[in-house]
Coordinates of C-alpha atoms and ligand atoms in Angstrom, one line a residue:
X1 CA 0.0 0.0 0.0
X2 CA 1.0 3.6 -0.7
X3 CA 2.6 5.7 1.2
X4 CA 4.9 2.8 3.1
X5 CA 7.0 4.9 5.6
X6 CA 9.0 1.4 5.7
X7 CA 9.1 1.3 1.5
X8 CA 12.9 1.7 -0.4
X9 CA 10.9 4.5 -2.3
X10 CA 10.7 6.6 1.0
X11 CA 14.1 5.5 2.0
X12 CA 15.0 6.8 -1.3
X13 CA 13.5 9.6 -1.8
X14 CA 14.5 10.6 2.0
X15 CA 18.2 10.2 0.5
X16 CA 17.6 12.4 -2.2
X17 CA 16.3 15.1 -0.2
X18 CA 19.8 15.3 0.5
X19 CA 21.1 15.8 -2.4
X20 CA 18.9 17.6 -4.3
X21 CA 16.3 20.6 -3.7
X22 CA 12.7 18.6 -2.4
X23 CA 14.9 15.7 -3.3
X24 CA 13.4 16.0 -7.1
X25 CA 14.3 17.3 -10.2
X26 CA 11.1 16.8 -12.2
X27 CA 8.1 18.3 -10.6
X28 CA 5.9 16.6 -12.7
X29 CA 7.1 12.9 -10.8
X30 CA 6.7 14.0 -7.5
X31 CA 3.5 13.1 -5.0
X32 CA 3.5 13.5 -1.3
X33 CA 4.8 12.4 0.9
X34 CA 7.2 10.6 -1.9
X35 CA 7.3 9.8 -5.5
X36 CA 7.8 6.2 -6.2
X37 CA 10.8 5.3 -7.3
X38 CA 10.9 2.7 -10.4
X39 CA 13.1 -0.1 -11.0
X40 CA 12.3 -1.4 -14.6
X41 CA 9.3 -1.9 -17.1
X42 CA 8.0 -3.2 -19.7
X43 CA 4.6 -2.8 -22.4
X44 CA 2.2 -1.4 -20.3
X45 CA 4.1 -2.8 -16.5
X46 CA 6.3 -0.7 -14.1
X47 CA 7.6 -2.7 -11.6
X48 CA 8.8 0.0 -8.5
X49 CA 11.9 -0.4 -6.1
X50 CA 9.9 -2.4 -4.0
X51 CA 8.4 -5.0 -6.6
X52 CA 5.3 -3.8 -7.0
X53 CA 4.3 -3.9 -10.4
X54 CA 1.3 -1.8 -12.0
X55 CA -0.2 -0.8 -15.3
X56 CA 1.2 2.6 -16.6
X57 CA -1.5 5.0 -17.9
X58 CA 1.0 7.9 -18.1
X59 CA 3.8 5.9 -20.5
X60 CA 6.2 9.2 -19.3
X61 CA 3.8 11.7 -19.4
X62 CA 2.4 10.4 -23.4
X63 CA 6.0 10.1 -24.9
X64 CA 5.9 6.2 -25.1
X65 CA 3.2 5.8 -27.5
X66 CA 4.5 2.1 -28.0
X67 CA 4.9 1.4 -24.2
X68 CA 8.2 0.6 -22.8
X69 CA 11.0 -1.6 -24.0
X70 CA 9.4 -1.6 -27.5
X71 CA 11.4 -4.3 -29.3
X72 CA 12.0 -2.2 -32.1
X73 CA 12.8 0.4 -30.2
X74 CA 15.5 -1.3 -28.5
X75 CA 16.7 -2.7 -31.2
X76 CA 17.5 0.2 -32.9
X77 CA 18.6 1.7 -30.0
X78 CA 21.0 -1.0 -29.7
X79 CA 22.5 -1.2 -32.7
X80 CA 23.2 2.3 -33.0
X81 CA 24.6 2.5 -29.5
X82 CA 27.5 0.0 -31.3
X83 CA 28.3 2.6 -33.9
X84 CA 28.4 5.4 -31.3
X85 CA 26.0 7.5 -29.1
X86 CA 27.0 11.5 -30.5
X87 CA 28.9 12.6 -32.9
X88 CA 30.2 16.3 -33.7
X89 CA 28.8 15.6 -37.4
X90 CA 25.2 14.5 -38.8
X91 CA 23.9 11.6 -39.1
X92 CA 21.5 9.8 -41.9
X93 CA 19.2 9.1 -39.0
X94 CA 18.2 12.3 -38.6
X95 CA 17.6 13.0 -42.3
X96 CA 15.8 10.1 -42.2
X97 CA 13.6 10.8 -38.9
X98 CA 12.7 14.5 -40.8
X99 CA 11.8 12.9 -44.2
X100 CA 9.0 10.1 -42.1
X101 CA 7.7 13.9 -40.8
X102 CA 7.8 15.6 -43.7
X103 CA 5.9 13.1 -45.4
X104 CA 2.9 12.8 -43.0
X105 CA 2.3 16.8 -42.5
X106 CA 1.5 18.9 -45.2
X107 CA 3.2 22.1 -43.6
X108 CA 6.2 20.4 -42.4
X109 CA 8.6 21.9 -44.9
X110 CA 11.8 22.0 -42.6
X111 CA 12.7 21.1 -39.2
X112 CA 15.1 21.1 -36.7
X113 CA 15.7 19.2 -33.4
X114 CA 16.3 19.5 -30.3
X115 CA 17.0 17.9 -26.9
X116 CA 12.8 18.8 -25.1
X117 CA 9.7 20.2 -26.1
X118 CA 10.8 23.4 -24.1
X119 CA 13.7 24.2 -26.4
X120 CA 11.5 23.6 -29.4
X121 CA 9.4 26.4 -28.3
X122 CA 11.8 28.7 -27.5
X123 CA 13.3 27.9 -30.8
X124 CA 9.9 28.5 -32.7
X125 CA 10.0 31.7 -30.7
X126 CA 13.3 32.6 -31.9
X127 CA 12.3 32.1 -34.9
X128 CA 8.9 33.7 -34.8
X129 CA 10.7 37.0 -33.5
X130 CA 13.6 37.1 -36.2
X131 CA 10.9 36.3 -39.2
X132 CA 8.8 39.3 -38.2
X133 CA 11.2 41.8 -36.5
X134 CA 8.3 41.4 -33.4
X135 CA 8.4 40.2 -29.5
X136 CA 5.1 40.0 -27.9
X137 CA 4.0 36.5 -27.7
X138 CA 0.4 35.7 -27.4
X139 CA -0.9 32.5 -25.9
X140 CA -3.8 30.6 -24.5
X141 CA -4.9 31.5 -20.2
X142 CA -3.4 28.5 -18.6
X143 CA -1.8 26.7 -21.3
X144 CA 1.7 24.8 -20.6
X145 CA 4.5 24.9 -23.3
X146 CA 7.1 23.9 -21.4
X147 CA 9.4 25.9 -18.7
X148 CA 10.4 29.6 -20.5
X149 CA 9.5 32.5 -19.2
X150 CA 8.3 33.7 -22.8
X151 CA 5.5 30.6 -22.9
X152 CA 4.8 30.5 -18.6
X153 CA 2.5 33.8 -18.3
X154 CA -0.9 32.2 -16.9
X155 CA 0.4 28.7 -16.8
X156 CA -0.9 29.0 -13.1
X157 CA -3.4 30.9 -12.8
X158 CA -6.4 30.3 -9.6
X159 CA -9.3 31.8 -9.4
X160 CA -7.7 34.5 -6.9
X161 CA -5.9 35.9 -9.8
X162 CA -6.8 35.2 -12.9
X163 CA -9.4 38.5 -13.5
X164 CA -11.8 39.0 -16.2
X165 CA -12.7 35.6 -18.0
X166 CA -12.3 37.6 -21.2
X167 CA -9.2 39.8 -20.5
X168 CA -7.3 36.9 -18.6
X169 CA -4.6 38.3 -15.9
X170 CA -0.7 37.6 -17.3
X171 CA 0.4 36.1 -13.9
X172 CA 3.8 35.0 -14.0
X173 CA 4.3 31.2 -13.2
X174 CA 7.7 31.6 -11.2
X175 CA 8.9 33.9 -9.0
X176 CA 11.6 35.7 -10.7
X177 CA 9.8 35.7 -13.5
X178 CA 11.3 39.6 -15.4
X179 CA 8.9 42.2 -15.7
X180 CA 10.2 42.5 -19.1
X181 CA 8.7 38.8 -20.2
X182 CA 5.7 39.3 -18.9
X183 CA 5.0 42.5 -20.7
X184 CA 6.2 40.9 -24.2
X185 CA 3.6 38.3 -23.1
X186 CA -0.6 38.4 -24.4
X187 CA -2.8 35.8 -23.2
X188 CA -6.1 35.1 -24.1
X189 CA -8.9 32.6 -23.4
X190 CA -8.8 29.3 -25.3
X191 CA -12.0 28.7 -27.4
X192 CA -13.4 31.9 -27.1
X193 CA -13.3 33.5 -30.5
X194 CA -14.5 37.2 -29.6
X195 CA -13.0 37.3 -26.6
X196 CA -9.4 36.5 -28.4
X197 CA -10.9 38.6 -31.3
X198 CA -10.8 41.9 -29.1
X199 CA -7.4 41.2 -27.2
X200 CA -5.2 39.8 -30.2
X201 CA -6.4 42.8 -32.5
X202 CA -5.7 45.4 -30.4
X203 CA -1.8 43.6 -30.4
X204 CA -1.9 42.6 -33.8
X205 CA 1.3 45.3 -34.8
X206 CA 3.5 43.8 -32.0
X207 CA 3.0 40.2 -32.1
X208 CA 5.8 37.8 -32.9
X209 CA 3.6 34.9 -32.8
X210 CA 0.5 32.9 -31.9
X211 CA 0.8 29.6 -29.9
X212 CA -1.6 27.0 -28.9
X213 CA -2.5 23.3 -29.2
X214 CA -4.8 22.4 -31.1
X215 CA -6.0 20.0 -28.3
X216 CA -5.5 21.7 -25.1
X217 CA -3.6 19.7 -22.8
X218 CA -4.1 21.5 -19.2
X219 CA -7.8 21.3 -19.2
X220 CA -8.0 17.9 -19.9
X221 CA -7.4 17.3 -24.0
X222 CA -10.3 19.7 -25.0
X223 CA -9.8 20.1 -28.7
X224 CA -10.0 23.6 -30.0
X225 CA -13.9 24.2 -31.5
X226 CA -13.0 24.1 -35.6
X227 CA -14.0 28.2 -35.5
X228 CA -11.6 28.9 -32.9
X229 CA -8.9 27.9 -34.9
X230 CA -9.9 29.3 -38.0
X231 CA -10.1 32.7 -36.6
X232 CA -6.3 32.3 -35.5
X233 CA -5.8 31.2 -39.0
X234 CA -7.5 34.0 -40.9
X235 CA -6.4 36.4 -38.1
X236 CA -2.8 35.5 -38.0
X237 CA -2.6 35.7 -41.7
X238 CA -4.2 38.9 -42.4
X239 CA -1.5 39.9 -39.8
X240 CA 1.4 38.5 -41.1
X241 CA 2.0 36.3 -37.7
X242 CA 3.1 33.5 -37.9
X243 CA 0.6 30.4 -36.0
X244 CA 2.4 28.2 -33.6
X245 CA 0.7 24.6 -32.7
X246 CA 2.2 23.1 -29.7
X247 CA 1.5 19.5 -30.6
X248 CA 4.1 18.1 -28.0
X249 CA 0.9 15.9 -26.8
X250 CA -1.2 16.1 -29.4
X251 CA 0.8 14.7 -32.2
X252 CA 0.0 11.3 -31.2
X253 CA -4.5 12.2 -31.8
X254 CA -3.3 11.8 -36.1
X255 CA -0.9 10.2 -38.3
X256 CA -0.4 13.9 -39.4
X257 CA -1.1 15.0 -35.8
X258 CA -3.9 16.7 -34.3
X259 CA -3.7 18.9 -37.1
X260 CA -4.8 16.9 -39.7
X261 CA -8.3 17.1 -38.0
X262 CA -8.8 20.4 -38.6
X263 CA -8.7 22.2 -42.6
X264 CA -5.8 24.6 -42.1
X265 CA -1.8 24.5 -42.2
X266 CA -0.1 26.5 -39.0
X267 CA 2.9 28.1 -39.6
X268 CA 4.9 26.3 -37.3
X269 CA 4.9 23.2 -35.3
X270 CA 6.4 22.0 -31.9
X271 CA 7.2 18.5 -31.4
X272 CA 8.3 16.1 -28.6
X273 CA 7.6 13.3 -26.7
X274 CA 6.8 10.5 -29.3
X275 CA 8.6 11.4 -31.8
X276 CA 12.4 10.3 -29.6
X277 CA 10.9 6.9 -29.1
X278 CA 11.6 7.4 -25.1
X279 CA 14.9 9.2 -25.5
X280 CA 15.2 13.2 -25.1
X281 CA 13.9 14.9 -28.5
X282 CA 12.0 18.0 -29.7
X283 CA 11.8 19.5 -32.9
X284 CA 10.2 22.4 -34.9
X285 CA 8.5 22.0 -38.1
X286 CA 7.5 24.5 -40.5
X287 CA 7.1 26.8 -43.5
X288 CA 10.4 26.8 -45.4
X289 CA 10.6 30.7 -45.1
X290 CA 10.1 30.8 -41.8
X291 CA 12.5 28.0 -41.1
X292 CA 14.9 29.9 -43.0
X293 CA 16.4 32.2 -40.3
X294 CA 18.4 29.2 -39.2
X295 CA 19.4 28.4 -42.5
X296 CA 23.6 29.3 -42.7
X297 CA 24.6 28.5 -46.3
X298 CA 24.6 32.2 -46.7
X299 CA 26.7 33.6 -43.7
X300 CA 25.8 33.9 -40.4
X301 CA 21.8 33.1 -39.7
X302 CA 19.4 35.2 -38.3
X303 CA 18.8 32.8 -35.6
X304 CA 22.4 31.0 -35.0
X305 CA 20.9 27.4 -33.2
X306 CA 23.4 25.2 -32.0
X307 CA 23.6 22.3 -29.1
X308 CA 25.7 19.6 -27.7
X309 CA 22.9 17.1 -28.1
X310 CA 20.8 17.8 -31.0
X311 CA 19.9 15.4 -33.0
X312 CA 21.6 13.0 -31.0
X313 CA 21.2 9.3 -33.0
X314 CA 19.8 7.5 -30.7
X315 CA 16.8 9.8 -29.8
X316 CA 16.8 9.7 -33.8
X317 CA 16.5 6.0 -34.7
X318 CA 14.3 5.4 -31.3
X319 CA 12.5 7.9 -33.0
X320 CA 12.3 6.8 -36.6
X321 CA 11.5 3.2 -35.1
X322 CA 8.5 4.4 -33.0
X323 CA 6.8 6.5 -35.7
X324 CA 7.5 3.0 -38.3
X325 CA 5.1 1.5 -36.0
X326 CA 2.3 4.1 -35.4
X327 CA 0.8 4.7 -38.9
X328 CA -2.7 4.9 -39.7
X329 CA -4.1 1.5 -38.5
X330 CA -2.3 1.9 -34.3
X331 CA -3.3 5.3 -34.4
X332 CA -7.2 4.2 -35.2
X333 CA -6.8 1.3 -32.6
X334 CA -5.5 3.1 -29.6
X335 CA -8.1 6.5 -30.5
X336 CA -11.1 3.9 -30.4
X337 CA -9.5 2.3 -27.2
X338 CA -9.5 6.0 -25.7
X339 CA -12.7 6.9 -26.8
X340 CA -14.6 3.7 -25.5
X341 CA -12.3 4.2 -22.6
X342 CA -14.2 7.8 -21.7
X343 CA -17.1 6.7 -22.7
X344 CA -17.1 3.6 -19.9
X345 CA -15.8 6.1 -17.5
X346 CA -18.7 8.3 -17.8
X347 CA -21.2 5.1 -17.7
X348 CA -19.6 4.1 -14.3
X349 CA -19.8 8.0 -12.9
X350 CA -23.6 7.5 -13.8
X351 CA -24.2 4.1 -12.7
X352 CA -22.5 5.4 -9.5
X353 CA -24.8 8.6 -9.3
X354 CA -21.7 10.6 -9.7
X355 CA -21.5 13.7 -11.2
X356 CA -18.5 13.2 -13.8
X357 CA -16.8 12.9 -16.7
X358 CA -13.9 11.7 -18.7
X359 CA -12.7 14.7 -21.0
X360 CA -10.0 13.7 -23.9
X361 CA -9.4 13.1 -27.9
X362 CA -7.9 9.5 -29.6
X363 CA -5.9 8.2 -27.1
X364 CA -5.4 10.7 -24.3
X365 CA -7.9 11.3 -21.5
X366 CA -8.6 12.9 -17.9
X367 CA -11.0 12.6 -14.9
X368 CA -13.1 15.0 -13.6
X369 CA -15.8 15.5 -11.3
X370 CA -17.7 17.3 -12.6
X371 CA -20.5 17.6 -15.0
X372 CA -20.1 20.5 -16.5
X373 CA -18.8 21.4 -20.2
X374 CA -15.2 21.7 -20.5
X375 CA -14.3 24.1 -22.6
X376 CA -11.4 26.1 -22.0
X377 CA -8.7 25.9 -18.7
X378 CA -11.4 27.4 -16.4
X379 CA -13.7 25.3 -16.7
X380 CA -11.8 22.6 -16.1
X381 CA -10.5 24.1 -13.1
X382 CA -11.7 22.0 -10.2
X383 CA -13.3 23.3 -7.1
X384 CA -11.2 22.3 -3.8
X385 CA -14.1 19.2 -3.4
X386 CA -13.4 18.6 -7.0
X387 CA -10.0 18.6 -6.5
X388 CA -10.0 16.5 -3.7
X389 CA -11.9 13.8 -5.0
X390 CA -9.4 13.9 -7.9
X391 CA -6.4 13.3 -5.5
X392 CA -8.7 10.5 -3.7
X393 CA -9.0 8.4 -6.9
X394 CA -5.5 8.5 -7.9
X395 CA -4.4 7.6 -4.7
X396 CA -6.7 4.5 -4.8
X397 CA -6.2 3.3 -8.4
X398 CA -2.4 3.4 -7.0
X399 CA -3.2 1.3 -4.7
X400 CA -5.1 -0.9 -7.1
X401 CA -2.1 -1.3 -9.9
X402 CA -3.3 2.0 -12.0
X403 CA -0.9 4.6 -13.0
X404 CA -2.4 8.1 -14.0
X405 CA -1.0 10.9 -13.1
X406 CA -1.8 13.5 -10.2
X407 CA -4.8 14.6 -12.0
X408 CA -5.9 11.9 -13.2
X409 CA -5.1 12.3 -16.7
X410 CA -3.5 9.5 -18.9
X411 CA -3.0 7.7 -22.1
X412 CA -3.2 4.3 -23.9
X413 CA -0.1 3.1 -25.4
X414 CA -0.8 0.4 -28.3
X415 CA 0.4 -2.4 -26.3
X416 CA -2.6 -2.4 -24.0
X417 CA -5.1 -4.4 -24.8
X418 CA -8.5 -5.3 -24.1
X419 CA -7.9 -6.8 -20.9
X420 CA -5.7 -4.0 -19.6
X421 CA -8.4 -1.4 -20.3
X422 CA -10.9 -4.0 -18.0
X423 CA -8.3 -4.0 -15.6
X424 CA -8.7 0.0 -15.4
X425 CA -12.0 0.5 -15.3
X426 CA -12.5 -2.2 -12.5
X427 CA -10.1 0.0 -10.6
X428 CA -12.2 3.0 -11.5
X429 CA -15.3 1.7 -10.0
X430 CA -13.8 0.2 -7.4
X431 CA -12.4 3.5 -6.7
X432 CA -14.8 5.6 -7.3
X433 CA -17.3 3.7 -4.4
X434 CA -14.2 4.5 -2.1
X435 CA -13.9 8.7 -2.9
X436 CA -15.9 11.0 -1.1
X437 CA -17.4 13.4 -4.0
X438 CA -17.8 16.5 -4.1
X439 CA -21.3 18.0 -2.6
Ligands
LIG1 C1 2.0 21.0 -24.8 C2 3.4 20.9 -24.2 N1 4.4 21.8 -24.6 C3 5.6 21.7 -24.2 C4 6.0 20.7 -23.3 C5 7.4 20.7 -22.8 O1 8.1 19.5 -23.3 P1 9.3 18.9 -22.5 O2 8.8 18.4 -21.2 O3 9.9 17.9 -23.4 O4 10.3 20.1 -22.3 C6 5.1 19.8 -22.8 C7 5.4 18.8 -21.8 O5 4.6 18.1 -21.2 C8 3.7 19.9 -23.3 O6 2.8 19.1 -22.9

């Protein structure tokens, strides 16, 4: 059972508090009073320090679309960790990772990697800024794209201080945050098309760019309503600012990403997670004119982008490998799994006499409870019962094997089958008879 005072994960974690700030370095992994510490996996099983072993519904936070130890994977791991793990040259692997790209999206024209889906935003910023000679960056109230100040404005935000629903407060994330990137910072609210109308116009001669995903992670997967991003389309155009989509998570909702579910081409795309097969990756993909302030075949490029790490091979044939195995037919089997998934979920809320719901697109989903429709990051924000309840269910489908994260969101990886997805939503009723709800 969990928390285990007597567990090695408390012993270890009350060793790294002695080493390291909380004793974590990814706030993401921690849960009080201790994260658990893992000793191996495989498929859809983690087995922890202490041998227990459950079913993983987070598959690192979506980037194991193929769960772990995914014999290709490996094996192309392994082979290229014989010829050498990084080089201070290129390699055909990453030509060959950015052609598979290039030949699913329409848009993706050029790329370029990097080591986290963090750095390929602040390199789509980059570029964003040296394409149009602007610095404001506008994004959606709440929305996470990764840890840079530029992106973080809102990430945050609580009911306390978040303001007008339709002129949503830039509240820094961190402290420390400058003054100065909050001010080159616009947010607006997600799926609100006059709302973002009024704000982004009256910015429209100082933006750099517009970011968001396409399917909005923080509030649960919502997918942007088809108008919402068409305005940003036709707005960003008629502006001459160039569209961002953060499809870090979403890539994995389409062969072509989430994208491909909507009738438009952004600018530019940020990738992650999947697309390094489990090893550290991000990339940007987009127009070729944009792309070209990094090009340097003639002199010194607008946006110079170097690193130790990029396109490191391994990340690169893990990469190539994992995408290989996810064309049309896994991606239609694991987005049927997830919708039948949310669907059973909010069958058992009912059965139970629960108000709830499982919000989510293809194969990504999250518990709420609440009945309401989620549209945009405040309406997903739960009340302190809500949020409670939430905490209560995770703790208990811990307890019974089930990995989700903190808030109860998580995703199917296409080794789970059906008796796996049983297997969760026995826990979930089990569970949910256990939680006291919200009033
Ligand atoms: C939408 C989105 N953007 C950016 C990031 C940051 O990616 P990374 O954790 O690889 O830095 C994440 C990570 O979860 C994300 O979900």
């Amino acid at each position: 059972m969990y928390p285990d005072p007597a567990s090695r994960s408390a012993s270890l974690f009350a060793r790294a508090c002695e080493v390291r700030p909380g004793g974590n370095t990814r706030l993401a992994v921690y849960q009080a009073p201790y994260p658990i510490f893992v000793a191996a996996a495989a498929g859809c099983r983690v087995t922890d320090v202490d041998g227990v072993e459950r079913l993983d519904f987070i598959n690192n936070q979506s980037a194991l679309v193929h769960g772990h130890c995914f014999p290709p994977v490996m094996a192309a791991a392994a082979a290229q960790l014989q010829r050498g793990t990084c080089f201070s040259g290129p390699t055909d692997a990453e030509v060959a990772l950015a052609e598979n790209l290039q030949h699913r999206v329409p848009g993706f024209e050029r790329m370029r990697f990097t080591n986290s889906g963090t750095e390929a935003v602040m390199l789509a910023v980059k570029a964003a800024r040296a394409f149009t000679g602007r610095f404001k960056i506008a994004k959606c109230e709440g929305a996470y794209h990764g840890s840079y100040d530029f992106v973080e404005a809102s990430r945050g935000s609580t009911p306390a201080n978040w303001g007008d629903a339709r002129r949503p407060a830039r509240v820094p994330y961190s402290k420390g945050t400058p003054p100065a990137a909050l001010d080159l910072s616009v947010v607006f609210p997600f799926n609100d098309v006059e709302a973002a109308a009024a704000i982004l116009e009256a910015e429209k001669d100082t933006l750099a760019a517009v970011i968001v995903e396409p399917v909005a992670n923080r509030p649960g997967m919502i997918p942007a309503e088809p108008g919402f991003l068409a305005f940003l389309r036709a707005f960003t155009q008629r502006a001459g600012i160039p569209l961002i989509f953060d499809e870090i998570i979403s890539f994995r909702i389409g062969v072509a990403g989430a994208q491909a579910g909507y009738d438009l081409v952004p600018d530019m795309t940020t990738l992650g997670k999947l697309i390094g097969g489990g090893f550290p990756v991000g990339a940007v993909a987009g127009r070729a004119d944009v792309m070209a302030v990094f090009d340097q075949r003639k002199g010194s490029p607008a946006v110079p982008h170097t690193g130790t790490f990029n396109a490191n091979p391994v990340s690169m044939v893990a990469g190539l490998a994992t995408l290989k195995a996810f064309g049309e037919a896994e991606v239609a089997r694991i987005n049927r799994m997830g919708e039948a998934v949310r669907a059973a979920i909010g069958e058992r809320f009912a059965r139970a006499g629960v108000e709830g719901q499982a919000s989510g697109a293809g194969s990504l989903f999250r518990i709420h409870f609440t009945g309401a429709r989620l549209t945009d990051y405040r309406s997903a924000y739960p009340t302190p019962a809500g949020q409670a309840a939430v905490s209560a269910l995770h703790r208990a489908l811990l307890n019974r094997g089930i990995i989700v994260s903190a808030n109860c969101s998580g995703n199917l990886s296409t080794v789970v089958g059906d008796g796996e997805v049983e297997r969760l939503l026995d826990a979930f009723s089990a569970s949910l008879a256990e939680v006291r709800v919200p009033a």
